[in-house]
Amino acid sequence: MNMQVPNVIAPTPPRSLGDTGLSVVMMRDILLKTMFRMNLETVSEISRQIALPIPATQELIDLARSQKLLEATGTLHANSGGEMGYQLADAGKARALDALSQSEYYGAMPVPLEMYREQVKKQSIRNIQITRQRLTSAMGHLILPDELLDHLGPAVGAGRSILMYGPPGNGKSSISNGIRDAIGDKIYIPKAIEYAGQVITVYDPIVHSAAQASEDDPTALRRSSNRFDNRYVLCDRPTVITGGELSLDMLDLTYNPTARTYTASLQMKATGGVFIIDDLGRQAEPPQKIVNRWIVPLEESRDILALQSGEKFEVPFDTLVIFSTNFHPNEIFDKAALRRIFFKIKIDGPNQEMFLKIFAMVAKKKKVPLDERALIHLLKVKYPTISNVYANYQPVFLIDQMIAICNFEGIPYQMTPDLIDRAWANMFVRDEKIIH
């Protein structure tokens, strides 16, 4: 399913220091801090860690040498293709320590915010093409009515916001994950970005999977074999999933006062991908307040973040936001908030016919033979006790319970009215007072 969408254009590797868009002083300090912290000596090692091509790295080393901050060791490293070694001079160590006292950030050179903005446009979530076949294929493990796909398809293809609502246990979370799988191509995520001299780390291995970096080969003839700018990582479109634990401060930059470094907000890490807010209404903050925080991003495709100094700046907001709730939208939002959510899709429980279809499919998959007496008992005796309200999670739950009982009793997998009763007893908790 992983399709490379042709219009995702790779960021071009910088051929010189000027192409990076960064100040020479910032790059020089990151070079010194990285060599100091990681004890690096050869150009190829340094190039790999600071994420610049070898020619640009050499240019930076030569600059630091001219300022008496680095010196050549005169050692040729046999295991590195006979490369010259470099080390920090005393002045270089002093400068590295001074730079570390201002910010502990070292490693990959950041991408300036303006350049990042351009890359986000090239790989926008709104450029993807979702066909019915791709969506159906990604949802293959779910039995969904055709009219639901009729609503979901255009919503996902628009790359805008979606509110899925309906009773619990009917697959809103599974559908959200299916949408993520249907998108399925790769984009370029910067390891870090730079704004006003501050570095904000963006790449997060928990959020950004299937990472692939581009590296220079020191033995290559052209000495710059990068397929794309090393400061980026090629990843699957990201997915951030949050639930009841979501708080509004997670949507702001995180500042580490000890290291004096910033980490991107959750929705910034989700740029170019999907942000799923599951169980809306279970967070500490009211749903209205959470949606209010998204109003500017959803309407204007930009988010406003703040540095420790209080200075505010804009970052691109290019994310498919999926809100999922068990509450009716009118209970938790005012009309203005609802208007700003682009698509509203109700995810209902199945009717009896659809329920039986799902039940039969799950039983077949789990190798539990269907039994007519047990099914009649389930439909005519058990479901009337809950007003015949069916949910998509129930077939899996009931069949797994029967399998667990059969395993415990040491009997072959089977379905009987008695096993249905025992499985049913675990699906609901009786209302009763507990005497302490």
PDB file of C-alpha atoms in Angstrom, residues 52-331:
ATOM      1  CA  LEU A  52      25.616  18.455   5.636  1.00  0.00           C
ATOM      2  CA  PRO A  53      27.194  17.101   2.445  1.00  0.00           C
ATOM      3  CA  ILE A  54      30.959  16.490   2.620  1.00  0.00           C
ATOM      4  CA  PRO A  55      31.932  19.557   0.480  1.00  0.00           C
ATOM      5  CA  ALA A  56      29.883  21.917   2.702  1.00  0.00           C
ATOM      6  CA  THR A  57      31.244  20.230   5.849  1.00  0.00           C
ATOM      7  CA  GLN A  58      34.813  20.696   4.583  1.00  0.00           C
ATOM      8  CA  GLU A  59      34.022  24.357   3.864  1.00  0.00           C
ATOM      9  CA  LEU A  60      32.835  24.791   7.466  1.00  0.00           C
ATOM     10  CA  ILE A  61      35.908  23.010   8.883  1.00  0.00           C
ATOM     11  CA  ASP A  62      38.212  25.213   6.795  1.00  0.00           C
ATOM     12  CA  LEU A  63      36.411  28.304   8.124  1.00  0.00           C
ATOM     13  CA  ALA A  64      36.823  27.137  11.759  1.00  0.00           C
ATOM     14  CA  ARG A  65      40.513  26.400  11.068  1.00  0.00           C
ATOM     15  CA  SER A  66      41.025  29.915   9.675  1.00  0.00           C
ATOM     16  CA  GLN A  67      39.612  31.244  12.981  1.00  0.00           C
ATOM     17  CA  LYS A  68      42.086  29.034  14.919  1.00  0.00           C
ATOM     18  CA  LEU A  69      39.212  27.032  16.463  1.00  0.00           C
ATOM     19  CA  LEU A  70      40.146  23.716  14.799  1.00  0.00           C
ATOM     20  CA  GLU A  71      43.460  22.173  13.913  1.00  0.00           C
ATOM     21  CA  ALA A  72      44.456  19.258  11.692  1.00  0.00           C
ATOM     22  CA  THR A  73      45.918  16.360  13.663  1.00  0.00           C
ATOM     23  CA  GLY A  74      48.059  15.289  10.722  1.00  0.00           C
ATOM     24  CA  THR A  75      46.682  11.758  11.199  1.00  0.00           C
ATOM     25  CA  LEU A  76      45.387   9.858   8.201  1.00  0.00           C
ATOM     26  CA  HIS A  77      42.686   7.447   9.317  1.00  0.00           C
ATOM     27  CA  ALA A  78      43.213   4.137   7.533  1.00  0.00           C
ATOM     28  CA  ASN A  79      39.695   2.926   8.357  1.00  0.00           C
ATOM     29  CA  SER A  80      38.196   6.074   6.821  1.00  0.00           C
ATOM     30  CA  GLY A  81      39.759   5.905   3.375  1.00  0.00           C
ATOM     31  CA  GLY A  82      42.896   7.785   4.500  1.00  0.00           C
ATOM     32  CA  GLU A  83      40.962  10.849   5.712  1.00  0.00           C
ATOM     33  CA  MET A  84      42.685  13.707   7.531  1.00  0.00           C
ATOM     34  CA  GLY A  85      41.777  14.093  11.208  1.00  0.00           C
ATOM     35  CA  TYR A  86      40.717  17.328  12.939  1.00  0.00           C
ATOM     36  CA  GLN A  87      40.440  18.335  16.585  1.00  0.00           C
ATOM     37  CA  LEU A  88      39.314  21.320  18.631  1.00  0.00           C
ATOM     38  CA  ALA A  89      42.041  23.827  19.463  1.00  0.00           C
ATOM     39  CA  ASP A  90      41.958  25.344  22.972  1.00  0.00           C
ATOM     40  CA  ALA A  91      40.071  28.352  21.587  1.00  0.00           C
ATOM     41  CA  GLY A  92      37.657  25.920  19.899  1.00  0.00           C
ATOM     42  CA  LYS A  93      36.977  24.080  23.171  1.00  0.00           C
ATOM     43  CA  ALA A  94      36.349  27.393  24.936  1.00  0.00           C
ATOM     44  CA  ARG A  95      33.961  28.481  22.161  1.00  0.00           C
ATOM     45  CA  ALA A  96      32.167  25.072  22.245  1.00  0.00           C
ATOM     46  CA  LEU A  97      31.620  25.346  26.022  1.00  0.00           C
ATOM     47  CA  ASP A  98      30.385  28.922  25.681  1.00  0.00           C
ATOM     48  CA  ALA A  99      27.969  27.884  22.884  1.00  0.00           C
ATOM     49  CA  LEU A 100      26.744  24.880  24.949  1.00  0.00           C
ATOM     50  CA  SER A 101      25.981  27.231  27.856  1.00  0.00           C
ATOM     51  CA  GLN A 102      23.605  29.103  25.520  1.00  0.00           C
ATOM     52  CA  SER A 103      22.026  25.979  23.969  1.00  0.00           C
ATOM     53  CA  GLU A 104      22.834  22.291  24.389  1.00  0.00           C
ATOM     54  CA  TYR A 105      21.647  21.588  20.833  1.00  0.00           C
ATOM     55  CA  TYR A 106      24.214  19.815  18.645  1.00  0.00           C
ATOM     56  CA  GLY A 107      24.079  17.356  15.728  1.00  0.00           C
ATOM     57  CA  ALA A 108      22.054  17.888  12.558  1.00  0.00           C
ATOM     58  CA  MET A 109      21.996  21.414  11.161  1.00  0.00           C
ATOM     59  CA  PRO A 110      18.446  22.791  11.337  1.00  0.00           C
ATOM     60  CA  VAL A 111      16.359  23.861   8.339  1.00  0.00           C
ATOM     61  CA  PRO A 112      15.321  27.562   8.396  1.00  0.00           C
ATOM     62  CA  LEU A 113      11.591  28.007   8.950  1.00  0.00           C
ATOM     63  CA  GLU A 114      11.153  29.634   5.512  1.00  0.00           C
ATOM     64  CA  MET A 115      12.755  26.658   3.715  1.00  0.00           C
ATOM     65  CA  TYR A 116      10.670  24.241   5.796  1.00  0.00           C
ATOM     66  CA  ARG A 117       7.532  26.161   4.807  1.00  0.00           C
ATOM     67  CA  GLU A 118       8.376  25.616   1.120  1.00  0.00           C
ATOM     68  CA  GLN A 119       8.924  21.869   1.651  1.00  0.00           C
ATOM     69  CA  VAL A 120       5.581  21.557   3.482  1.00  0.00           C
ATOM     70  CA  LYS A 121       3.839  23.056   0.422  1.00  0.00           C
ATOM     71  CA  LYS A 122       5.522  20.540  -1.887  1.00  0.00           C
ATOM     72  CA  GLN A 123       4.286  17.579   0.157  1.00  0.00           C
ATOM     73  CA  SER A 124       0.937  18.903   1.411  1.00  0.00           C
ATOM     74  CA  ILE A 125      -1.584  16.399   2.781  1.00  0.00           C
ATOM     75  CA  ARG A 126      -4.076  18.158   0.494  1.00  0.00           C
ATOM     76  CA  ASN A 127      -2.155  16.997  -2.583  1.00  0.00           C
ATOM     77  CA  ILE A 128      -2.845  13.310  -1.968  1.00  0.00           C
ATOM     78  CA  GLN A 129      -5.319  11.418  -4.131  1.00  0.00           C
ATOM     79  CA  ILE A 130      -7.445   8.886  -2.266  1.00  0.00           C
ATOM     80  CA  THR A 131      -9.466   6.517  -4.441  1.00  0.00           C
ATOM     81  CA  ARG A 132     -12.351   4.351  -3.255  1.00  0.00           C
ATOM     82  CA  GLN A 133     -10.212   1.269  -3.934  1.00  0.00           C
ATOM     83  CA  ARG A 134      -7.360   2.504  -1.698  1.00  0.00           C
ATOM     84  CA  LEU A 135      -9.723   3.429   1.121  1.00  0.00           C
ATOM     85  CA  THR A 136     -11.604   0.110   0.890  1.00  0.00           C
ATOM     86  CA  SER A 137      -8.332  -1.809   0.837  1.00  0.00           C
ATOM     87  CA  ALA A 138      -7.053   0.003   3.958  1.00  0.00           C
ATOM     88  CA  MET A 139     -10.365  -0.693   5.734  1.00  0.00           C
ATOM     89  CA  GLY A 140     -10.397  -4.330   4.576  1.00  0.00           C
ATOM     90  CA  HIS A 141     -10.522  -5.702   8.137  1.00  0.00           C
ATOM     91  CA  LEU A 142     -13.727  -3.739   8.844  1.00  0.00           C
ATOM     92  CA  ILE A 143     -17.227  -4.301   7.527  1.00  0.00           C
ATOM     93  CA  LEU A 144     -18.507  -0.847   6.689  1.00  0.00           C
ATOM     94  CA  PRO A 145     -21.670   0.243   4.907  1.00  0.00           C
ATOM     95  CA  ASP A 146     -21.057   1.709   1.427  1.00  0.00           C
ATOM     96  CA  GLU A 147     -22.637   5.038   2.368  1.00  0.00           C
ATOM     97  CA  LEU A 148     -20.020   5.486   5.112  1.00  0.00           C
ATOM     98  CA  LEU A 149     -17.222   5.183   2.532  1.00  0.00           C
ATOM     99  CA  ASP A 150     -19.181   7.668   0.352  1.00  0.00           C
ATOM    100  CA  HIS A 151     -18.737  10.232   3.161  1.00  0.00           C
ATOM    101  CA  LEU A 152     -15.223   9.255   4.274  1.00  0.00           C
ATOM    102  CA  GLY A 153     -13.601   9.305   0.820  1.00  0.00           C
ATOM    103  CA  PRO A 154     -14.144  12.993  -0.013  1.00  0.00           C
ATOM    104  CA  ALA A 155     -13.357  13.964   3.599  1.00  0.00           C
ATOM    105  CA  VAL A 156      -9.944  12.274   3.543  1.00  0.00           C
ATOM    106  CA  GLY A 157      -9.183  13.458   0.007  1.00  0.00           C
ATOM    107  CA  ALA A 158      -9.806  17.074   1.023  1.00  0.00           C
ATOM    108  CA  GLY A 159      -7.161  16.805   3.769  1.00  0.00           C
ATOM    109  CA  ARG A 160      -9.337  18.936   6.074  1.00  0.00           C
ATOM    110  CA  SER A 161     -10.892  18.293   9.488  1.00  0.00           C
ATOM    111  CA  ILE A 162     -13.257  15.382  10.210  1.00  0.00           C
ATOM    112  CA  LEU A 163     -15.523  14.821  13.207  1.00  0.00           C
ATOM    113  CA  MET A 164     -16.603  11.199  13.690  1.00  0.00           C
ATOM    114  CA  TYR A 165     -19.285  10.715  16.301  1.00  0.00           C
ATOM    115  CA  GLY A 166     -21.592   7.952  17.474  1.00  0.00           C
ATOM    116  CA  PRO A 167     -22.041   5.360  20.219  1.00  0.00           C
ATOM    117  CA  PRO A 168     -18.889   3.703  21.643  1.00  0.00           C
ATOM    118  CA  GLY A 169     -17.544   0.407  20.336  1.00  0.00           C
ATOM    119  CA  ASN A 170     -18.352   0.916  16.658  1.00  0.00           C
ATOM    120  CA  GLY A 171     -14.883   1.336  15.237  1.00  0.00           C
ATOM    121  CA  LYS A 172     -14.245   5.089  15.190  1.00  0.00           C
ATOM    122  CA  SER A 173     -10.644   4.443  16.278  1.00  0.00           C
ATOM    123  CA  SER A 174     -10.227   1.590  13.750  1.00  0.00           C
ATOM    124  CA  ILE A 175     -11.587   3.808  10.964  1.00  0.00           C
ATOM    125  CA  SER A 176      -9.137   6.572  11.975  1.00  0.00           C
ATOM    126  CA  ASN A 177      -6.273   4.067  11.700  1.00  0.00           C
ATOM    127  CA  GLY A 178      -7.633   2.846   8.346  1.00  0.00           C
ATOM    128  CA  ILE A 179      -7.575   6.430   7.036  1.00  0.00           C
ATOM    129  CA  ARG A 180      -3.936   6.690   8.116  1.00  0.00           C
ATOM    130  CA  ASP A 181      -3.085   3.432   6.277  1.00  0.00           C
ATOM    131  CA  ALA A 182      -4.909   4.564   3.126  1.00  0.00           C
ATOM    132  CA  ILE A 183      -2.737   7.671   2.833  1.00  0.00           C
ATOM    133  CA  GLY A 184       0.366   5.513   2.749  1.00  0.00           C
ATOM    134  CA  ASP A 185       3.084   7.584   0.973  1.00  0.00           C
ATOM    135  CA  LYS A 186       6.288   9.146   2.292  1.00  0.00           C
ATOM    136  CA  ILE A 187       7.365  12.728   2.982  1.00  0.00           C
ATOM    137  CA  TYR A 188      10.482  14.558   4.191  1.00  0.00           C
ATOM    138  CA  ILE A 189      10.617  15.531   7.879  1.00  0.00           C
ATOM    139  CA  PRO A 190      13.348  17.919   9.091  1.00  0.00           C
ATOM    140  CA  LYS A 191      15.407  16.750  12.044  1.00  0.00           C
ATOM    141  CA  ALA A 192      15.161  20.313  13.367  1.00  0.00           C
ATOM    142  CA  ILE A 193      14.103  23.767  12.207  1.00  0.00           C
ATOM    143  CA  GLU A 194      15.533  27.194  13.004  1.00  0.00           C
ATOM    144  CA  TYR A 195      13.703  30.415  13.766  1.00  0.00           C
ATOM    145  CA  ALA A 196      15.312  33.633  15.085  1.00  0.00           C
ATOM    146  CA  GLY A 197      18.473  31.739  16.048  1.00  0.00           C
ATOM    147  CA  GLN A 198      16.486  29.179  18.093  1.00  0.00           C
ATOM    148  CA  VAL A 199      16.537  25.472  17.199  1.00  0.00           C
ATOM    149  CA  ILE A 200      13.318  23.425  17.440  1.00  0.00           C
ATOM    150  CA  THR A 201      13.689  19.640  17.075  1.00  0.00           C
ATOM    151  CA  VAL A 202      10.925  18.151  14.913  1.00  0.00           C
ATOM    152  CA  TYR A 203      11.895  14.577  13.986  1.00  0.00           C
ATOM    153  CA  ASP A 204      10.609  12.136  16.610  1.00  0.00           C
ATOM    154  CA  PRO A 205      11.251   8.397  16.073  1.00  0.00           C
ATOM    155  CA  ILE A 206       8.022   7.568  17.946  1.00  0.00           C
ATOM    156  CA  VAL A 207       5.884   9.604  15.529  1.00  0.00           C
ATOM    157  CA  HIS A 208       7.992   9.381  12.354  1.00  0.00           C
ATOM    158  CA  SER A 209       8.353   5.758  11.301  1.00  0.00           C
ATOM    159  CA  ALA A 210      10.188   3.951   8.482  1.00  0.00           C
ATOM    160  CA  ALA A 211      12.875   6.608   8.577  1.00  0.00           C
ATOM    161  CA  GLN A 212      15.500   6.698   5.879  1.00  0.00           C
ATOM    162  CA  ALA A 213      18.384   9.160   5.939  1.00  0.00           C
ATOM    163  CA  SER A 214      20.528  10.316   3.031  1.00  0.00           C
ATOM    164  CA  GLU A 215      24.286  10.171   3.522  1.00  0.00           C
ATOM    165  CA  ASP A 216      27.411  11.117   1.654  1.00  0.00           C
ATOM    166  CA  ASP A 217      29.750   8.338   0.628  1.00  0.00           C
ATOM    167  CA  PRO A 218      33.307   9.560   1.355  1.00  0.00           C
ATOM    168  CA  THR A 219      34.670   7.282  -1.393  1.00  0.00           C
ATOM    169  CA  ALA A 220      32.296   8.606  -4.075  1.00  0.00           C
ATOM    170  CA  LEU A 221      34.000  10.405  -6.947  1.00  0.00           C
ATOM    171  CA  ARG A 222      31.738  13.468  -6.828  1.00  0.00           C
ATOM    172  CA  ARG A 223      31.960  13.523  -3.022  1.00  0.00           C
ATOM    173  CA  SER A 224      28.279  14.361  -2.805  1.00  0.00           C
ATOM    174  CA  SER A 225      26.091  11.337  -3.398  1.00  0.00           C
ATOM    175  CA  ASN A 226      23.078  12.568  -1.415  1.00  0.00           C
ATOM    176  CA  ARG A 227      19.693  11.856  -2.906  1.00  0.00           C
ATOM    177  CA  PHE A 228      18.148  14.612  -0.781  1.00  0.00           C
ATOM    178  CA  ASP A 229      19.112  17.171   1.872  1.00  0.00           C
ATOM    179  CA  ASN A 230      20.610  15.216   4.831  1.00  0.00           C
ATOM    180  CA  ARG A 231      18.884  17.576   7.264  1.00  0.00           C
ATOM    181  CA  TYR A 232      15.621  15.750   6.465  1.00  0.00           C
ATOM    182  CA  VAL A 233      14.535  12.155   7.019  1.00  0.00           C
ATOM    183  CA  LEU A 234      12.267  10.325   4.554  1.00  0.00           C
ATOM    184  CA  CYS A 235       9.339   8.933   6.584  1.00  0.00           C
ATOM    185  CA  ASP A 236       5.817   7.602   6.280  1.00  0.00           C
ATOM    186  CA  ARG A 237       3.323  10.445   6.604  1.00  0.00           C
ATOM    187  CA  PRO A 238       3.169  10.887  10.379  1.00  0.00           C
ATOM    188  CA  THR A 239       0.262   9.979  12.626  1.00  0.00           C
ATOM    189  CA  VAL A 240      -0.208  11.400  16.107  1.00  0.00           C
ATOM    190  CA  ILE A 241      -2.929   9.720  18.176  1.00  0.00           C
ATOM    191  CA  THR A 242      -4.037  11.260  21.474  1.00  0.00           C
ATOM    192  CA  GLY A 243      -6.923  10.453  23.756  1.00  0.00           C
ATOM    193  CA  GLY A 244      -8.049  11.486  27.209  1.00  0.00           C
ATOM    194  CA  GLU A 245      -4.477  12.493  28.099  1.00  0.00           C
ATOM    195  CA  LEU A 246      -4.448  15.409  25.626  1.00  0.00           C
ATOM    196  CA  SER A 247      -3.918  18.792  27.279  1.00  0.00           C
ATOM    197  CA  LEU A 248      -3.663  22.174  25.579  1.00  0.00           C
ATOM    198  CA  ASP A 249      -0.011  22.665  26.555  1.00  0.00           C
ATOM    199  CA  MET A 250       0.884  19.651  24.372  1.00  0.00           C
ATOM    200  CA  LEU A 251      -0.062  21.848  21.397  1.00  0.00           C
ATOM    201  CA  ASP A 252       2.663  24.385  22.308  1.00  0.00           C
ATOM    202  CA  LEU A 253       6.442  24.196  21.925  1.00  0.00           C
ATOM    203  CA  THR A 254       8.135  22.327  24.776  1.00  0.00           C
ATOM    204  CA  TYR A 255      11.090  24.210  26.247  1.00  0.00           C
ATOM    205  CA  ASN A 256      13.784  22.386  28.212  1.00  0.00           C
ATOM    206  CA  PRO A 257      15.218  25.056  30.559  1.00  0.00           C
ATOM    207  CA  THR A 258      18.274  22.945  31.444  1.00  0.00           C
ATOM    208  CA  ALA A 259      19.340  22.264  27.854  1.00  0.00           C
ATOM    209  CA  ARG A 260      17.805  25.549  26.602  1.00  0.00           C
ATOM    210  CA  THR A 261      16.323  23.743  23.612  1.00  0.00           C
ATOM    211  CA  TYR A 262      12.831  23.485  22.100  1.00  0.00           C
ATOM    212  CA  THR A 263      10.864  20.449  20.942  1.00  0.00           C
ATOM    213  CA  ALA A 264       8.088  20.782  18.352  1.00  0.00           C
ATOM    214  CA  SER A 265       4.479  20.651  19.486  1.00  0.00           C
ATOM    215  CA  LEU A 266       2.405  17.527  18.818  1.00  0.00           C
ATOM    216  CA  GLN A 267       0.539  19.006  15.864  1.00  0.00           C
ATOM    217  CA  MET A 268       3.782  20.314  14.363  1.00  0.00           C
ATOM    218  CA  LYS A 269       5.178  16.758  14.455  1.00  0.00           C
ATOM    219  CA  ALA A 270       2.005  15.670  12.621  1.00  0.00           C
ATOM    220  CA  THR A 271       2.581  18.160   9.752  1.00  0.00           C
ATOM    221  CA  GLY A 272       1.919  16.478   6.410  1.00  0.00           C
ATOM    222  CA  GLY A 273       0.068  13.664   8.159  1.00  0.00           C
ATOM    223  CA  VAL A 274      -2.851  12.852  10.449  1.00  0.00           C
ATOM    224  CA  PHE A 275      -3.659  14.084  13.968  1.00  0.00           C
ATOM    225  CA  ILE A 276      -6.277  11.903  15.680  1.00  0.00           C
ATOM    226  CA  ILE A 277      -7.990  13.180  18.825  1.00  0.00           C
ATOM    227  CA  ASP A 278      -9.724  10.087  20.154  1.00  0.00           C
ATOM    228  CA  ASP A 279     -12.345  10.096  22.907  1.00  0.00           C
ATOM    229  CA  LEU A 280     -13.019  13.833  22.634  1.00  0.00           C
ATOM    230  CA  GLY A 281     -14.907  14.828  25.779  1.00  0.00           C
ATOM    231  CA  ARG A 282     -12.729  12.697  28.091  1.00  0.00           C
ATOM    232  CA  GLN A 283      -9.923  15.281  28.391  1.00  0.00           C
ATOM    233  CA  ALA A 284      -9.427  17.545  31.419  1.00  0.00           C
ATOM    234  CA  GLU A 285     -10.245  20.566  29.243  1.00  0.00           C
ATOM    235  CA  PRO A 286     -13.768  20.851  27.781  1.00  0.00           C
ATOM    236  CA  PRO A 287     -14.110  19.870  24.068  1.00  0.00           C
ATOM    237  CA  GLN A 288     -15.161  23.414  23.136  1.00  0.00           C
ATOM    238  CA  LYS A 289     -11.861  24.756  24.504  1.00  0.00           C
ATOM    239  CA  ILE A 290      -9.842  22.115  22.634  1.00  0.00           C
ATOM    240  CA  VAL A 291     -11.575  22.889  19.326  1.00  0.00           C
ATOM    241  CA  ASN A 292     -11.163  26.646  19.920  1.00  0.00           C
ATOM    242  CA  ARG A 293      -7.387  26.079  20.025  1.00  0.00           C
ATOM    243  CA  TRP A 294      -7.618  24.617  16.491  1.00  0.00           C
ATOM    244  CA  ILE A 295      -9.770  27.363  14.939  1.00  0.00           C
ATOM    245  CA  VAL A 296      -6.940  29.442  13.381  1.00  0.00           C
ATOM    246  CA  PRO A 297      -4.960  26.380  12.189  1.00  0.00           C
ATOM    247  CA  LEU A 298      -8.043  24.729  10.644  1.00  0.00           C
ATOM    248  CA  GLU A 299      -9.242  27.881   8.887  1.00  0.00           C
ATOM    249  CA  GLU A 300      -5.975  29.484   7.850  1.00  0.00           C
ATOM    250  CA  SER A 301      -3.517  26.549   7.465  1.00  0.00           C
ATOM    251  CA  ARG A 302      -1.107  28.193   9.893  1.00  0.00           C
ATOM    252  CA  ASP A 303      -0.436  27.832  13.594  1.00  0.00           C
ATOM    253  CA  ILE A 304       0.953  30.403  16.008  1.00  0.00           C
ATOM    254  CA  LEU A 305       3.616  29.272  18.472  1.00  0.00           C
ATOM    255  CA  ALA A 306       5.572  31.213  21.108  1.00  0.00           C
ATOM    256  CA  LEU A 307       9.196  31.200  22.245  1.00  0.00           C
ATOM    257  CA  GLN A 308      10.200  31.535  25.919  1.00  0.00           C
ATOM    258  CA  SER A 309      10.767  35.250  25.287  1.00  0.00           C
ATOM    259  CA  GLY A 310       7.071  35.557  24.448  1.00  0.00           C
ATOM    260  CA  GLU A 311       7.829  36.222  20.768  1.00  0.00           C
ATOM    261  CA  LYS A 312       5.137  34.647  18.584  1.00  0.00           C
ATOM    262  CA  PHE A 313       5.709  33.238  15.112  1.00  0.00           C
ATOM    263  CA  GLU A 314       3.787  31.344  12.456  1.00  0.00           C
ATOM    264  CA  VAL A 315       4.420  27.769  11.342  1.00  0.00           C
ATOM    265  CA  PRO A 316       2.607  25.958   8.528  1.00  0.00           C
ATOM    266  CA  PHE A 317      -0.376  23.853   9.580  1.00  0.00           C
ATOM    267  CA  ASP A 318      -0.861  21.072   7.062  1.00  0.00           C
ATOM    268  CA  THR A 319      -2.577  18.255   8.909  1.00  0.00           C
ATOM    269  CA  LEU A 320      -5.692  16.124   8.524  1.00  0.00           C
ATOM    270  CA  VAL A 321      -7.318  16.468  11.958  1.00  0.00           C
ATOM    271  CA  ILE A 322      -9.738  13.723  12.986  1.00  0.00           C
ATOM    272  CA  PHE A 323     -11.885  14.309  16.077  1.00  0.00           C
ATOM    273  CA  SER A 324     -13.613  11.216  17.409  1.00  0.00           C
ATOM    274  CA  THR A 325     -16.267  11.320  20.137  1.00  0.00           C
ATOM    275  CA  ASN A 326     -18.998   9.210  21.736  1.00  0.00           C
ATOM    276  CA  PHE A 327     -21.008  12.379  22.462  1.00  0.00           C
ATOM    277  CA  HIS A 328     -23.466  14.034  20.113  1.00  0.00           C
ATOM    278  CA  PRO A 329     -21.740  17.124  18.628  1.00  0.00           C
ATOM    279  CA  ASN A 330     -24.543  19.439  19.805  1.00  0.00           C
ATOM    280  CA  GLU A 331     -23.831  18.394  23.412  1.00  0.00           C
TER     281      GLU A 331
END
